[in-house]
Amino acid sequence: MNHRLKRELRDLGLVAAGAIPGALLRWQLELTMPPQAILLANLIGCLLIGVLLGQPSRRDSLYLWGGIGFCGSLTTFSSWMLELVRQLETGRSLLAALQLAVSLMGGLGLVQLGSSLAARRWR
């Protein structure tokens, strides 16, 4: 097996290994905290990806496992959009607008916060 194939298989394994706990956490949040689960999962994912991005020496293996695998499976754009559409269809447009604003502003803020915290930690 050549070196490139070995690296790609290793990377695939890292992403898969991170995706499993991320997906399981999101599933548990959805079971225990509807309808806030999607918002909470997305905000947690934003904070964690910020922490990963704020590290001075970004290790590929940590980013593959934590960023793409764990955060990628924890956060969900499609479920978020589905929740917003359901709110709009049931006449809860104010709630949909509020969730949209909190998700976007909170997500951006938490990525920045995570990045800043990580940068301070590794100075």
mmCIF file of the C-alpha atoms, coordinates in Angstrom:
data_MODEL
# 
_entry.id   MODEL 
# 
loop_
_atom_site.group_PDB 
_atom_site.id 
_atom_site.type_symbol 
_atom_site.label_atom_id 
_atom_site.label_alt_id 
_atom_site.label_comp_id 
_atom_site.label_asym_id 
_atom_site.label_entity_id 
_atom_site.label_seq_id 
_atom_site.pdbx_PDB_ins_code 
_atom_site.Cartn_x 
_atom_site.Cartn_y 
_atom_site.Cartn_z 
_atom_site.occupancy 
_atom_site.B_iso_or_equiv 
_atom_site.pdbx_formal_charge 
_atom_site.auth_seq_id 
_atom_site.auth_comp_id 
_atom_site.auth_asym_id 
_atom_site.auth_atom_id 
_atom_site.pdbx_PDB_model_num 
ATOM 1   C CA . MET A 1 1   ? 0.000   0.000  0.000  1.00 0.00 ? 1   MET A CA 1 
ATOM 2   C CA . ASN A 1 2   ? 1.440   3.360  -0.956 1.00 0.00 ? 2   ASN A CA 1 
ATOM 3   C CA . HIS A 1 3   ? 2.004   6.227  1.468  1.00 0.00 ? 3   HIS A CA 1 
ATOM 4   C CA . ARG A 1 4   ? -0.817  8.410  0.131  1.00 0.00 ? 4   ARG A CA 1 
ATOM 5   C CA . LEU A 1 5   ? -3.420  5.653  0.478  1.00 0.00 ? 5   LEU A CA 1 
ATOM 6   C CA . LYS A 1 6   ? -2.276  4.933  4.044  1.00 0.00 ? 6   LYS A CA 1 
ATOM 7   C CA . ARG A 1 7   ? -2.629  8.612  4.935  1.00 0.00 ? 7   ARG A CA 1 
ATOM 8   C CA . GLU A 1 8   ? -6.096  8.826  3.375  1.00 0.00 ? 8   GLU A CA 1 
ATOM 9   C CA . LEU A 1 9   ? -7.256  5.731  5.264  1.00 0.00 ? 9   LEU A CA 1 
ATOM 10  C CA . ARG A 1 10  ? -5.867  7.160  8.491  1.00 0.00 ? 10  ARG A CA 1 
ATOM 11  C CA . ASP A 1 11  ? -7.658  10.452 7.841  1.00 0.00 ? 11  ASP A CA 1 
ATOM 12  C CA . LEU A 1 12  ? -10.890 8.629  7.061  1.00 0.00 ? 12  LEU A CA 1 
ATOM 13  C CA . GLY A 1 13  ? -10.593 6.727  10.328 1.00 0.00 ? 13  GLY A CA 1 
ATOM 14  C CA . LEU A 1 14  ? -10.050 9.944  12.295 1.00 0.00 ? 14  LEU A CA 1 
ATOM 15  C CA . VAL A 1 15  ? -13.116 11.606 10.774 1.00 0.00 ? 15  VAL A CA 1 
ATOM 16  C CA . ALA A 1 16  ? -15.256 8.530  11.393 1.00 0.00 ? 16  ALA A CA 1 
ATOM 17  C CA . ALA A 1 17  ? -13.996 8.160  14.967 1.00 0.00 ? 17  ALA A CA 1 
ATOM 18  C CA . GLY A 1 18  ? -14.953 11.777 15.698 1.00 0.00 ? 18  GLY A CA 1 
ATOM 19  C CA . ALA A 1 19  ? -18.281 11.605 13.892 1.00 0.00 ? 19  ALA A CA 1 
ATOM 20  C CA . ILE A 1 20  ? -19.667 8.797  16.026 1.00 0.00 ? 20  ILE A CA 1 
ATOM 21  C CA . PRO A 1 21  ? -19.572 10.594 19.405 1.00 0.00 ? 21  PRO A CA 1 
ATOM 22  C CA . GLY A 1 22  ? -20.678 13.870 17.787 1.00 0.00 ? 22  GLY A CA 1 
ATOM 23  C CA . ALA A 1 23  ? -23.725 12.239 16.231 1.00 0.00 ? 23  ALA A CA 1 
ATOM 24  C CA . LEU A 1 24  ? -24.536 10.389 19.447 1.00 0.00 ? 24  LEU A CA 1 
ATOM 25  C CA . LEU A 1 25  ? -24.373 13.621 21.445 1.00 0.00 ? 25  LEU A CA 1 
ATOM 26  C CA . ARG A 1 26  ? -26.697 15.373 18.995 1.00 0.00 ? 26  ARG A CA 1 
ATOM 27  C CA . TRP A 1 27  ? -29.115 12.432 19.133 1.00 0.00 ? 27  TRP A CA 1 
ATOM 28  C CA . GLN A 1 28  ? -29.145 12.534 22.940 1.00 0.00 ? 28  GLN A CA 1 
ATOM 29  C CA . LEU A 1 29  ? -29.732 16.287 22.915 1.00 0.00 ? 29  LEU A CA 1 
ATOM 30  C CA . GLU A 1 30  ? -32.664 15.811 20.536 1.00 0.00 ? 30  GLU A CA 1 
ATOM 31  C CA . LEU A 1 31  ? -34.145 13.148 22.821 1.00 0.00 ? 31  LEU A CA 1 
ATOM 32  C CA . THR A 1 32  ? -33.792 15.164 25.995 1.00 0.00 ? 32  THR A CA 1 
ATOM 33  C CA . MET A 1 33  ? -34.038 18.820 24.991 1.00 0.00 ? 33  MET A CA 1 
ATOM 34  C CA . PRO A 1 34  ? -36.365 19.404 22.040 1.00 0.00 ? 34  PRO A CA 1 
ATOM 35  C CA . PRO A 1 35  ? -36.738 21.977 20.492 1.00 0.00 ? 35  PRO A CA 1 
ATOM 36  C CA . GLN A 1 36  ? -33.595 23.664 21.878 1.00 0.00 ? 36  GLN A CA 1 
ATOM 37  C CA . ALA A 1 37  ? -31.402 20.675 20.980 1.00 0.00 ? 37  ALA A CA 1 
ATOM 38  C CA . ILE A 1 38  ? -30.487 21.858 17.488 1.00 0.00 ? 38  ILE A CA 1 
ATOM 39  C CA . LEU A 1 39  ? -29.601 25.341 18.693 1.00 0.00 ? 39  LEU A CA 1 
ATOM 40  C CA . LEU A 1 40  ? -27.552 23.955 21.584 1.00 0.00 ? 40  LEU A CA 1 
ATOM 41  C CA . ALA A 1 41  ? -25.746 21.422 19.376 1.00 0.00 ? 41  ALA A CA 1 
ATOM 42  C CA . ASN A 1 42  ? -24.880 24.106 16.828 1.00 0.00 ? 42  ASN A CA 1 
ATOM 43  C CA . LEU A 1 43  ? -23.649 26.549 19.488 1.00 0.00 ? 43  LEU A CA 1 
ATOM 44  C CA . ILE A 1 44  ? -21.526 23.897 21.229 1.00 0.00 ? 44  ILE A CA 1 
ATOM 45  C CA . GLY A 1 45  ? -20.060 22.951 17.847 1.00 0.00 ? 45  GLY A CA 1 
ATOM 46  C CA . CYS A 1 46  ? -19.243 26.584 17.085 1.00 0.00 ? 46  CYS A CA 1 
ATOM 47  C CA . LEU A 1 47  ? -17.427 27.015 20.387 1.00 0.00 ? 47  LEU A CA 1 
ATOM 48  C CA . LEU A 1 48  ? -15.448 23.806 19.896 1.00 0.00 ? 48  LEU A CA 1 
ATOM 49  C CA . ILE A 1 49  ? -14.465 24.571 16.304 1.00 0.00 ? 49  ILE A CA 1 
ATOM 50  C CA . GLY A 1 50  ? -13.319 28.003 17.504 1.00 0.00 ? 50  GLY A CA 1 
ATOM 51  C CA . VAL A 1 51  ? -11.105 26.345 20.110 1.00 0.00 ? 51  VAL A CA 1 
ATOM 52  C CA . LEU A 1 52  ? -9.617  24.108 17.426 1.00 0.00 ? 52  LEU A CA 1 
ATOM 53  C CA . LEU A 1 53  ? -8.994  27.052 15.117 1.00 0.00 ? 53  LEU A CA 1 
ATOM 54  C CA . GLY A 1 54  ? -7.421  29.113 17.891 1.00 0.00 ? 54  GLY A CA 1 
ATOM 55  C CA . GLN A 1 55  ? -4.582  26.699 18.487 1.00 0.00 ? 55  GLN A CA 1 
ATOM 56  C CA . PRO A 1 56  ? -1.254  28.057 17.283 1.00 0.00 ? 56  PRO A CA 1 
ATOM 57  C CA . SER A 1 57  ? -0.146  24.787 15.734 1.00 0.00 ? 57  SER A CA 1 
ATOM 58  C CA . ARG A 1 58  ? -3.187  23.205 14.183 1.00 0.00 ? 58  ARG A CA 1 
ATOM 59  C CA . ARG A 1 59  ? -2.613  19.493 14.087 1.00 0.00 ? 59  ARG A CA 1 
ATOM 60  C CA . ASP A 1 60  ? -4.249  17.798 11.142 1.00 0.00 ? 60  ASP A CA 1 
ATOM 61  C CA . SER A 1 61  ? -5.270  14.762 13.180 1.00 0.00 ? 61  SER A CA 1 
ATOM 62  C CA . LEU A 1 62  ? -7.033  16.840 15.848 1.00 0.00 ? 62  LEU A CA 1 
ATOM 63  C CA . TYR A 1 63  ? -8.817  18.929 13.209 1.00 0.00 ? 63  TYR A CA 1 
ATOM 64  C CA . LEU A 1 64  ? -9.923  15.808 11.308 1.00 0.00 ? 64  LEU A CA 1 
ATOM 65  C CA . TRP A 1 65  ? -11.211 14.098 14.464 1.00 0.00 ? 65  TRP A CA 1 
ATOM 66  C CA . GLY A 1 66  ? -12.610 17.112 16.305 1.00 0.00 ? 66  GLY A CA 1 
ATOM 67  C CA . GLY A 1 67  ? -13.440 19.633 13.611 1.00 0.00 ? 67  GLY A CA 1 
ATOM 68  C CA . ILE A 1 68  ? -14.669 17.607 10.695 1.00 0.00 ? 68  ILE A CA 1 
ATOM 69  C CA . GLY A 1 69  ? -15.710 14.448 12.546 1.00 0.00 ? 69  GLY A CA 1 
ATOM 70  C CA . PHE A 1 70  ? -17.093 15.503 15.931 1.00 0.00 ? 70  PHE A CA 1 
ATOM 71  C CA . CYS A 1 71  ? -18.251 19.065 15.218 1.00 0.00 ? 71  CYS A CA 1 
ATOM 72  C CA . GLY A 1 72  ? -19.404 18.164 11.727 1.00 0.00 ? 72  GLY A CA 1 
ATOM 73  C CA . SER A 1 73  ? -21.727 15.454 12.988 1.00 0.00 ? 73  SER A CA 1 
ATOM 74  C CA . LEU A 1 74  ? -22.804 17.371 16.092 1.00 0.00 ? 74  LEU A CA 1 
ATOM 75  C CA . THR A 1 75  ? -23.876 20.461 14.191 1.00 0.00 ? 75  THR A CA 1 
ATOM 76  C CA . THR A 1 76  ? -26.505 20.337 11.505 1.00 0.00 ? 76  THR A CA 1 
ATOM 77  C CA . PHE A 1 77  ? -27.646 22.837 8.941  1.00 0.00 ? 77  PHE A CA 1 
ATOM 78  C CA . SER A 1 78  ? -30.443 20.714 7.510  1.00 0.00 ? 78  SER A CA 1 
ATOM 79  C CA . SER A 1 79  ? -32.098 20.017 10.873 1.00 0.00 ? 79  SER A CA 1 
ATOM 80  C CA . TRP A 1 80  ? -31.837 23.689 11.753 1.00 0.00 ? 80  TRP A CA 1 
ATOM 81  C CA . MET A 1 81  ? -33.563 24.683 8.513  1.00 0.00 ? 81  MET A CA 1 
ATOM 82  C CA . LEU A 1 82  ? -36.248 22.041 9.053  1.00 0.00 ? 82  LEU A CA 1 
ATOM 83  C CA . GLU A 1 83  ? -36.944 23.398 12.538 1.00 0.00 ? 83  GLU A CA 1 
ATOM 84  C CA . LEU A 1 84  ? -37.236 26.948 11.160 1.00 0.00 ? 84  LEU A CA 1 
ATOM 85  C CA . VAL A 1 85  ? -39.623 25.829 8.390  1.00 0.00 ? 85  VAL A CA 1 
ATOM 86  C CA . ARG A 1 86  ? -41.789 23.990 10.931 1.00 0.00 ? 86  ARG A CA 1 
ATOM 87  C CA . GLN A 1 87  ? -41.951 27.097 13.078 1.00 0.00 ? 87  GLN A CA 1 
ATOM 88  C CA . LEU A 1 88  ? -42.931 29.226 10.093 1.00 0.00 ? 88  LEU A CA 1 
ATOM 89  C CA . GLU A 1 89  ? -45.558 26.727 8.935  1.00 0.00 ? 89  GLU A CA 1 
ATOM 90  C CA . THR A 1 90  ? -47.181 26.707 12.368 1.00 0.00 ? 90  THR A CA 1 
ATOM 91  C CA . GLY A 1 91  ? -47.374 30.487 12.610 1.00 0.00 ? 91  GLY A CA 1 
ATOM 92  C CA . ARG A 1 92  ? -44.448 30.919 14.979 1.00 0.00 ? 92  ARG A CA 1 
ATOM 93  C CA . SER A 1 93  ? -42.580 33.382 12.790 1.00 0.00 ? 93  SER A CA 1 
ATOM 94  C CA . LEU A 1 94  ? -41.306 35.449 15.719 1.00 0.00 ? 94  LEU A CA 1 
ATOM 95  C CA . LEU A 1 95  ? -39.783 32.337 17.294 1.00 0.00 ? 95  LEU A CA 1 
ATOM 96  C CA . ALA A 1 96  ? -38.239 31.380 13.935 1.00 0.00 ? 96  ALA A CA 1 
ATOM 97  C CA . ALA A 1 97  ? -36.720 34.852 13.548 1.00 0.00 ? 97  ALA A CA 1 
ATOM 98  C CA . LEU A 1 98  ? -35.413 34.789 17.106 1.00 0.00 ? 98  LEU A CA 1 
ATOM 99  C CA . GLN A 1 99  ? -33.880 31.354 16.651 1.00 0.00 ? 99  GLN A CA 1 
ATOM 100 C CA . LEU A 1 100 ? -32.288 32.442 13.385 1.00 0.00 ? 100 LEU A CA 1 
ATOM 101 C CA . ALA A 1 101 ? -30.771 35.547 14.995 1.00 0.00 ? 101 ALA A CA 1 
ATOM 102 C CA . VAL A 1 102 ? -29.552 33.733 18.118 1.00 0.00 ? 102 VAL A CA 1 
ATOM 103 C CA . SER A 1 103 ? -28.092 30.909 16.037 1.00 0.00 ? 103 SER A CA 1 
ATOM 104 C CA . LEU A 1 104 ? -26.179 33.187 13.690 1.00 0.00 ? 104 LEU A CA 1 
ATOM 105 C CA . MET A 1 105 ? -25.002 35.748 16.219 1.00 0.00 ? 105 MET A CA 1 
ATOM 106 C CA . GLY A 1 106 ? -24.380 33.164 18.925 1.00 0.00 ? 106 GLY A CA 1 
ATOM 107 C CA . GLY A 1 107 ? -22.538 30.897 16.512 1.00 0.00 ? 107 GLY A CA 1 
ATOM 108 C CA . LEU A 1 108 ? -20.261 33.643 15.252 1.00 0.00 ? 108 LEU A CA 1 
ATOM 109 C CA . GLY A 1 109 ? -19.650 34.898 18.759 1.00 0.00 ? 109 GLY A CA 1 
ATOM 110 C CA . LEU A 1 110 ? -18.834 31.446 20.104 1.00 0.00 ? 110 LEU A CA 1 
ATOM 111 C CA . VAL A 1 111 ? -16.405 30.644 17.277 1.00 0.00 ? 111 VAL A CA 1 
ATOM 112 C CA . GLN A 1 112 ? -14.611 33.905 18.093 1.00 0.00 ? 112 GLN A CA 1 
ATOM 113 C CA . LEU A 1 113 ? -14.729 33.196 21.848 1.00 0.00 ? 113 LEU A CA 1 
ATOM 114 C CA . GLY A 1 114 ? -13.381 29.677 21.406 1.00 0.00 ? 114 GLY A CA 1 
ATOM 115 C CA . SER A 1 115 ? -10.614 30.913 19.156 1.00 0.00 ? 115 SER A CA 1 
ATOM 116 C CA . SER A 1 116 ? -9.663  33.672 21.605 1.00 0.00 ? 116 SER A CA 1 
ATOM 117 C CA . LEU A 1 117 ? -9.672  31.296 24.579 1.00 0.00 ? 117 LEU A CA 1 
ATOM 118 C CA . ALA A 1 118 ? -7.491  28.808 22.753 1.00 0.00 ? 118 ALA A CA 1 
ATOM 119 C CA . ALA A 1 119 ? -5.088  31.526 21.599 1.00 0.00 ? 119 ALA A CA 1 
ATOM 120 C CA . ARG A 1 120 ? -4.688  32.738 25.202 1.00 0.00 ? 120 ARG A CA 1 
ATOM 121 C CA . ARG A 1 121 ? -4.204  29.207 26.452 1.00 0.00 ? 121 ARG A CA 1 
ATOM 122 C CA . TRP A 1 122 ? -1.367  28.461 24.063 1.00 0.00 ? 122 TRP A CA 1 
ATOM 123 C CA . ARG A 1 123 ? 0.490   31.778 24.195 1.00 0.00 ? 123 ARG A CA 1 
# 
